[in-house]
CSV table of C-alpha atoms in Angstrom, one decimal:
chain,number,residue,atom,x,y,z
A,4,MET,CA,8.2,32.7,35.4
A,5,THR,CA,7.4,29.5,37.2
A,6,ARG,CA,9.5,26.4,36.5
A,7,ARG,CA,6.5,24.6,35.0
A,8,ARG,CA,5.8,27.4,32.6
A,9,PHE,CA,9.5,27.7,31.7
A,10,VAL,CA,9.6,24.0,30.9
A,11,ALA,CA,6.5,24.2,28.7
A,12,VAL,CA,7.7,27.2,26.8
A,13,SER,CA,11.1,25.6,26.3
A,14,ALA,CA,9.5,22.4,24.9
A,15,VAL,CA,7.6,24.5,22.3
A,16,LEU,CA,10.7,26.4,21.3
A,17,ALA,CA,12.6,23.2,21.0
A,18,LEU,CA,10.3,21.8,18.3
A,19,PRO,CA,12.3,21.0,15.2
A,20,ARG,CA,12.1,23.5,12.3
A,21,ALA,CA,10.7,22.7,8.9
A,22,GLY,CA,13.0,21.9,5.9
A,23,GLU,CA,16.1,23.9,5.5
A,24,ALA,CA,15.0,25.1,2.1
A,25,GLN,CA,11.8,26.7,3.5
A,26,GLN,CA,11.9,30.4,3.9
A,27,THR,CA,12.0,32.0,7.4
A,28,GLY,CA,8.6,32.1,8.9
A,29,LYS,CA,7.0,29.8,6.2
A,30,VAL,CA,5.5,26.6,7.3
A,31,ALA,CA,5.6,23.9,4.7
A,32,ARG,CA,2.4,22.3,3.5
A,33,ILE,CA,2.3,18.6,2.7
A,34,GLY,CA,-0.7,17.3,0.8
A,35,PHE,CA,-1.8,13.7,1.3
A,36,LEU,CA,-4.0,12.0,-1.3
A,37,GLY,CA,-5.2,8.5,-0.7
A,38,SER,CA,-8.1,6.2,-0.1
A,39,SER,CA,-8.2,6.6,3.7
A,40,ILE,CA,-6.5,8.4,6.5
A,41,HIS,CA,-6.0,8.2,10.3
A,42,ASN,CA,-4.9,4.6,10.3
A,43,PRO,CA,-1.6,2.7,11.0
A,44,ARG,CA,-0.3,3.6,7.5
A,45,THR,CA,-0.7,7.3,7.9
A,46,ASP,CA,0.5,7.1,11.5
A,47,ALA,CA,3.7,5.6,10.1
A,48,LEU,CA,4.0,8.5,7.6
A,49,LEU,CA,3.7,11.0,10.4
A,50,ALA,CA,6.4,9.0,12.3
A,51,GLY,CA,8.6,9.2,9.2
A,52,LEU,CA,8.1,12.9,9.0
A,53,ARG,CA,9.0,13.3,12.7
A,54,ASP,CA,12.3,11.4,12.0
A,55,PHE,CA,13.3,14.4,9.9
A,56,GLY,CA,11.9,17.1,12.3
A,57,TYR,CA,8.5,17.7,10.7
A,58,VAL,CA,5.6,17.8,13.2
A,59,ASP,CA,2.1,18.1,11.8
A,60,GLY,CA,0.5,21.3,13.2
A,61,HIS,CA,3.8,22.7,14.4
A,62,THR,CA,6.6,22.8,11.8
A,63,VAL,CA,4.5,21.6,8.9
A,64,ILE,CA,0.8,21.4,8.0
A,65,VAL,CA,-0.5,18.2,6.4
A,66,GLU,CA,-3.6,18.7,4.2
A,67,TRP,CA,-5.4,15.3,4.4
A,68,ARG,CA,-7.6,14.2,1.4
A,69,ALA,CA,-9.1,10.8,1.2
A,70,SER,CA,-11.5,9.2,-1.3
A,71,GLU,CA,-13.0,6.9,1.3
A,72,GLY,CA,-13.5,4.0,-1.1
A,73,ARG,CA,-14.6,6.2,-4.0
A,74,PRO,CA,-11.7,6.3,-6.4
A,75,GLU,CA,-13.6,8.6,-8.7
A,76,ARG,CA,-13.2,11.4,-6.1
A,77,LEU,CA,-9.4,11.3,-6.4
A,78,ARG,CA,-9.2,13.7,-9.4
A,79,ASP,CA,-11.1,16.5,-7.7
A,80,LEU,CA,-9.2,16.0,-4.4
A,81,ALA,CA,-5.9,16.2,-6.3
A,82,VAL,CA,-7.0,19.4,-8.0
A,83,GLU,CA,-8.0,20.8,-4.6
A,84,LEU,CA,-4.5,20.1,-3.3
A,85,ALA,CA,-2.9,21.7,-6.4
A,86,ARG,CA,-5.0,24.9,-5.9
A,87,LEU,CA,-3.8,25.0,-2.3
A,88,ARG,CA,-0.2,25.2,-3.7
A,89,VAL,CA,1.1,22.6,-1.2
A,90,ASP,CA,4.8,22.1,-1.3
A,91,VAL,CA,4.6,18.4,-2.0
A,92,ILE,CA,1.9,15.7,-2.5
A,93,VAL,CA,2.2,12.3,-1.0
A,94,ALA,CA,0.3,9.9,-3.2
A,95,PRO,CA,0.5,6.3,-1.9
A,96,ASP,CA,-0.8,4.1,-4.7
A,97,ASN,CA,-1.4,4.0,-8.5
A,98,PRO,CA,-4.9,5.6,-8.5
A,99,SER,CA,-3.8,8.5,-6.3
A,100,ILE,CA,-0.5,8.9,-8.2
A,101,ALA,CA,-2.3,9.1,-11.5
A,102,ALA,CA,-4.7,11.7,-10.1
A,103,ALA,CA,-1.9,13.8,-8.7
A,104,GLN,CA,0.0,13.8,-11.9
A,105,LYS,CA,-3.0,14.9,-13.9
A,106,ALA,CA,-3.6,17.7,-11.4
A,107,THR,CA,0.0,19.1,-11.5
A,108,GLY,CA,3.1,18.9,-13.5
A,109,THR,CA,5.1,21.1,-11.1
A,110,ILE,CA,4.3,20.2,-7.5
A,111,PRO,CA,6.6,17.4,-6.4
A,112,ILE,CA,4.9,14.0,-5.9
A,113,VAL,CA,6.1,11.3,-3.5
A,114,MET,CA,4.9,7.8,-4.2
A,115,ILE,CA,4.8,5.0,-1.6
A,116,LEU,CA,3.3,1.8,-3.1
A,117,ALA,CA,3.7,2.4,-6.8
A,118,SER,CA,3.0,-0.7,-8.9
A,119,ASP,CA,5.1,-0.9,-12.0
A,120,PRO,CA,5.8,2.9,-12.0
A,121,VAL,CA,7.7,2.8,-15.3
A,122,GLU,CA,5.1,0.9,-17.3
A,123,SER,CA,2.4,3.0,-15.7
A,124,GLY,CA,4.1,6.1,-17.1
A,125,PHE,CA,4.7,7.7,-13.7
A,126,VAL,CA,8.5,7.9,-14.1
A,127,SER,CA,11.0,7.4,-16.9
A,128,SER,CA,13.1,4.9,-15.0
A,129,LEU,CA,13.7,3.8,-11.4
A,130,ALA,CA,17.2,5.2,-11.4
A,131,ASN,CA,16.3,8.5,-13.1
A,132,PRO,CA,12.6,9.2,-12.5
A,133,GLY,CA,12.5,12.5,-14.5
A,134,GLY,CA,9.5,14.9,-14.1
A,135,ASN,CA,8.0,15.8,-10.7
A,136,THR,CA,7.6,12.3,-9.2
A,137,THR,CA,9.8,10.1,-7.0
A,138,GLY,CA,9.4,7.8,-4.0
A,139,LEU,CA,9.0,4.1,-3.5
A,140,THR,CA,7.6,1.1,-5.4
A,141,SER,CA,6.0,-1.9,-3.8
A,142,GLN,CA,7.3,-4.1,-6.7
A,143,ALA,CA,10.1,-6.6,-6.1
A,144,THR,CA,11.7,-9.4,-8.0
A,145,GLU,CA,10.1,-12.9,-7.5
A,146,PHE,CA,7.5,-11.5,-5.0
A,147,GLN,CA,4.6,-13.1,-6.8
A,148,GLY,CA,6.3,-16.5,-7.1
A,149,LYS,CA,7.2,-16.5,-3.4
A,150,ALA,CA,3.6,-15.8,-2.4
A,151,LEU,CA,2.3,-18.6,-4.6
A,152,GLN,CA,4.9,-21.0,-3.2
A,153,LEU,CA,3.8,-20.2,0.3
A,154,LEU,CA,0.1,-20.7,-0.6
A,155,LYS,CA,0.9,-24.1,-2.2
A,156,GLU,CA,2.6,-25.2,1.0
A,157,ALA,CA,-0.4,-24.1,3.2
A,158,VAL,CA,-3.1,-25.8,1.1
A,159,PRO,CA,-2.7,-29.5,0.5
A,160,ASN,CA,-3.3,-30.8,-3.0
A,161,LEU,CA,-3.7,-27.3,-4.4
A,162,SER,CA,-3.9,-27.6,-8.2
A,163,ARG,CA,-5.6,-24.4,-9.3
A,164,VAL,CA,-5.2,-20.8,-8.4
A,165,ALA,CA,-7.2,-17.7,-9.3
A,166,ILE,CA,-5.3,-14.5,-9.6
A,167,LEU,CA,-7.6,-11.6,-8.8
A,168,TRP,CA,-6.6,-8.2,-10.1
A,169,ASN,CA,-8.2,-4.8,-11.0
A,170,PRO,CA,-7.8,-3.7,-14.7
A,171,ALA,CA,-9.2,-0.3,-13.9
A,172,GLU,CA,-5.9,0.6,-12.1
A,173,SER,CA,-2.8,1.3,-14.0
A,174,GLY,CA,0.3,-0.9,-13.6
A,175,ARG,CA,-1.7,-3.9,-12.4
A,176,ARG,CA,-1.7,-6.0,-15.6
A,177,ALA,CA,2.0,-6.6,-15.6
A,178,ILE,CA,2.0,-7.8,-12.0
A,179,ALA,CA,-0.9,-10.1,-12.7
A,180,GLN,CA,0.9,-11.6,-15.7
A,181,GLU,CA,4.0,-12.0,-13.5
A,182,ALA,CA,1.9,-14.0,-11.0
A,183,GLU,CA,0.4,-16.1,-13.9
A,184,THR,CA,3.9,-17.0,-15.1
A,185,ALA,CA,5.0,-17.9,-11.5
A,186,ALA,CA,1.9,-20.1,-11.0
A,187,ARG,CA,2.5,-22.1,-14.2
A,188,ALA,CA,6.1,-22.6,-13.1
A,189,LEU,CA,4.7,-24.2,-10.0
A,190,ARG,CA,2.5,-26.4,-12.2
A,191,LEU,CA,-0.7,-24.8,-11.1
A,192,HIS,CA,-3.7,-24.3,-13.3
A,193,VAL,CA,-4.4,-20.5,-13.5
A,194,ASP,CA,-7.5,-18.4,-13.8
A,195,LEU,CA,-6.9,-14.7,-14.4
A,196,ALA,CA,-9.9,-12.9,-12.9
A,197,THR,CA,-10.8,-9.3,-12.6
A,198,ALA,CA,-12.9,-7.2,-10.2
A,199,THR,CA,-13.4,-3.5,-10.2
A,200,ASN,CA,-16.2,-3.2,-7.6
A,201,LEU,CA,-18.0,-5.1,-4.8
A,202,ALA,CA,-20.5,-6.8,-7.0
A,203,GLU,CA,-17.8,-8.3,-9.2
A,204,LEU,CA,-15.9,-9.5,-6.1
A,205,GLU,CA,-19.0,-11.3,-4.9
A,206,SER,CA,-19.6,-12.9,-8.3
A,207,PHE,CA,-15.9,-13.9,-8.5
A,208,PHE,CA,-16.0,-15.9,-5.2
A,209,THR,CA,-19.2,-17.6,-6.3
A,210,THR,CA,-17.5,-18.8,-9.5
A,211,VAL,CA,-14.2,-19.8,-8.0
A,212,ALA,CA,-15.8,-21.9,-5.3
A,213,ARG,CA,-17.2,-24.2,-8.0
A,214,ARG,CA,-13.7,-25.3,-9.0
A,215,PRO,CA,-12.0,-28.0,-7.0
A,216,ALA,CA,-8.7,-27.6,-5.2
A,217,SER,CA,-8.7,-23.8,-5.7
A,218,ALA,CA,-7.2,-20.9,-3.8
A,219,VAL,CA,-7.0,-17.2,-4.6
A,220,LEU,CA,-4.0,-14.8,-4.9
A,221,VAL,CA,-5.5,-11.3,-4.5
A,222,GLN,CA,-3.5,-8.5,-6.1
A,223,PRO,CA,-3.2,-5.1,-4.6
A,224,SER,CA,-5.9,-2.6,-5.5
A,225,GLN,CA,-7.9,0.1,-3.8
A,226,VAL,CA,-11.1,-2.0,-4.3
A,227,ASN,CA,-9.6,-5.2,-2.8
A,228,PHE,CA,-8.2,-3.3,0.1
A,229,THR,CA,-11.4,-1.3,0.8
A,230,TYR,CA,-13.5,-4.5,0.8
A,231,ARG,CA,-10.9,-6.8,2.6
A,232,SER,CA,-13.4,-7.7,5.4
A,233,ARG,CA,-16.0,-8.6,2.8
A,234,ILE,CA,-13.4,-10.8,1.0
A,235,THR,CA,-12.9,-12.6,4.3
A,236,GLU,CA,-16.6,-13.3,4.6
A,237,LEU,CA,-16.8,-14.5,1.0
A,238,SER,CA,-13.7,-16.7,1.2
A,239,LYS,CA,-14.8,-18.4,4.4
A,240,LYS,CA,-18.4,-18.9,3.2
A,241,ARG,CA,-17.1,-20.5,0.0
A,242,PHE,CA,-14.2,-22.3,1.7
A,243,VAL,CA,-11.7,-20.7,-0.6
A,244,PRO,CA,-8.2,-20.1,0.9
A,245,THR,CA,-7.0,-16.5,0.1
A,246,ILE,CA,-3.6,-14.9,0.3
A,247,GLY,CA,-3.0,-11.1,0.2
A,248,TRP,CA,-0.1,-8.7,-0.2
A,249,SER,CA,0.0,-6.9,3.1
A,250,ALA,CA,-0.4,-7.8,6.8
A,251,GLU,CA,-3.7,-5.8,6.9
A,252,THR,CA,-5.3,-8.5,4.7
A,253,ALA,CA,-4.4,-11.3,7.1
A,254,GLU,CA,-5.4,-9.2,10.0
A,255,ALA,CA,-8.8,-8.8,8.3
A,256,GLY,CA,-9.2,-12.6,8.2
A,257,TRP,CA,-7.5,-13.8,5.0
A,258,LEU,CA,-5.6,-17.1,5.4
A,259,MET,CA,-2.2,-15.5,4.7
A,260,SER,CA,-0.4,-12.5,3.5
A,261,TYR,CA,3.1,-12.1,2.0
A,262,GLY,CA,4.6,-8.9,0.8
A,263,PRO,CA,6.6,-5.8,1.6
A,264,ASN,CA,6.2,-4.3,5.0
A,265,ILE,CA,3.7,-1.5,4.2
A,266,ILE,CA,4.3,0.3,7.4
A,267,ASP,CA,8.0,0.5,6.7
A,268,LEU,CA,7.3,2.0,3.3
A,269,TYR,CA,5.0,4.6,4.6
A,270,ARG,CA,7.6,5.6,7.2
A,271,ARG,CA,10.3,5.7,4.6
A,272,ALA,CA,8.3,8.2,2.6
A,273,GLY,CA,9.3,10.8,5.2
A,274,TYR,CA,12.8,10.6,3.7
A,275,PHE,CA,11.6,11.7,0.3
A,276,VAL,CA,9.4,14.4,1.6
A,277,ASP,CA,12.4,15.8,3.5
A,278,LYS,CA,14.6,15.7,0.4
A,279,VAL,CA,12.0,17.6,-1.6
A,280,LEU,CA,11.4,20.2,1.1
A,281,LYS,CA,15.1,20.8,1.2
A,282,GLY,CA,15.2,21.6,-2.5
A,283,PHE,CA,16.2,18.3,-4.1
A,284,LYS,CA,14.6,17.7,-7.5
A,285,PRO,CA,12.3,14.6,-7.7
A,286,ALA,CA,13.7,13.9,-11.2
A,287,GLU,CA,17.1,13.1,-9.6
A,288,LEU,CA,15.9,11.0,-6.6
A,289,PRO,CA,16.0,7.3,-7.6
A,290,ILE,CA,13.0,5.2,-6.8
A,291,GLU,CA,13.5,2.7,-4.0
A,292,ARG,CA,12.3,-0.9,-3.9
A,293,PRO,CA,11.1,-2.6,-0.7
A,294,THR,CA,13.8,-4.4,1.3
A,295,THR,CA,11.7,-5.9,4.1
A,296,PHE,CA,9.0,-8.6,3.5
A,297,GLU,CA,6.8,-10.4,6.0
A,298,LEU,CA,4.7,-13.5,6.1
A,299,VAL,CA,1.6,-13.4,8.2
A,300,ILE,CA,-0.6,-16.5,8.9
A,301,ASN,CA,-4.1,-16.4,10.4
A,302,LEU,CA,-4.5,-19.6,12.3
A,303,LYS,CA,-8.2,-18.8,13.2
A,304,THR,CA,-9.0,-18.6,9.5
A,305,ALA,CA,-7.0,-21.8,8.8
A,306,ARG,CA,-9.2,-23.6,11.4
A,307,ASP,CA,-12.4,-22.1,9.9
A,308,LEU,CA,-11.3,-23.5,6.5
A,309,GLY,CA,-10.3,-26.9,7.9
A,310,LEU,CA,-6.6,-26.4,7.1
A,311,ALA,CA,-3.7,-27.6,9.2
A,312,ILE,CA,-0.7,-25.3,8.5
A,313,PRO,CA,2.5,-27.2,8.4
A,314,ALA,CA,4.9,-26.6,11.3
A,315,SER,CA,7.7,-25.8,8.8
A,316,LEU,CA,5.6,-23.0,7.4
A,317,LEU,CA,4.6,-21.6,10.8
A,318,ALA,CA,8.3,-21.5,11.8
A,319,ARG,CA,9.0,-19.1,8.9
A,320,ALA,CA,6.1,-16.8,9.6
A,321,ASP,CA,6.9,-13.3,10.9
A,322,HIS,CA,3.5,-13.0,12.6
A,323,ILE,CA,1.0,-15.7,13.6
A,324,LEU,CA,-2.6,-14.5,14.3
A,325,ARG,CA,-4.4,-16.9,16.7
């Protein structure tokens, strides 16, 4: 055997094995159920799996299923994964978690960005989830208040804020109400607004632009994330400063974003998948809250909106997009 072939064969043999609880010769199958795939988020999930020795296509097989902006497809996709008898389903957000739970009560489910998972009925409590679901929540104490405070610093003479949320997704109402309470504490006039599709988003920005000294706090939802580039166009056209919940929203052209590091949460999900594949019960794995938050400011958007971001705020930013 040549040295080159020996090295190649050795590399293959050295690939890490799947979870310890897996039977000899069995390759674990991980189902992913979300709105999109093959992006930095799912890349981070694969990196998190590799941290524990799981390599897609070698030691595990990942069955990718994405709704591609059509949430109504999630239920059928979840049923499809259940019929494949995957060993675990990774369901990032509330719509996909809800679909996965309706499809199976036995296959373990790992959440990543669960919003108010207790109120949504996904788990019994954060400390003792119960049932077949565990993972991470994107919810954190005072997160909404901090985002609004940063927005108020960035926009001079801000007196009114619209909080845009999606009532069609479970767990969103409580977060919107938390934001409303935080806004009133900052002495801001508040408009609670809803949007469940693109047409409603466009109508919303037309309405909010008519109100002076206004800005928008956009809440997490599949619709808002799917149409984040369109939200950029609408906010710039109407000269309405907008803050989002993840770096991707600022990268898409929103004025700012503040929230948990989404990439870190996706990578951390690998820990929960590893635990499940090694035989741990989801019911006994406590839900984790985010620990890392980031402020991203888009200076190009600020210029387009005629805003001068204070130096004190720029100094606190984790990333500045120029």
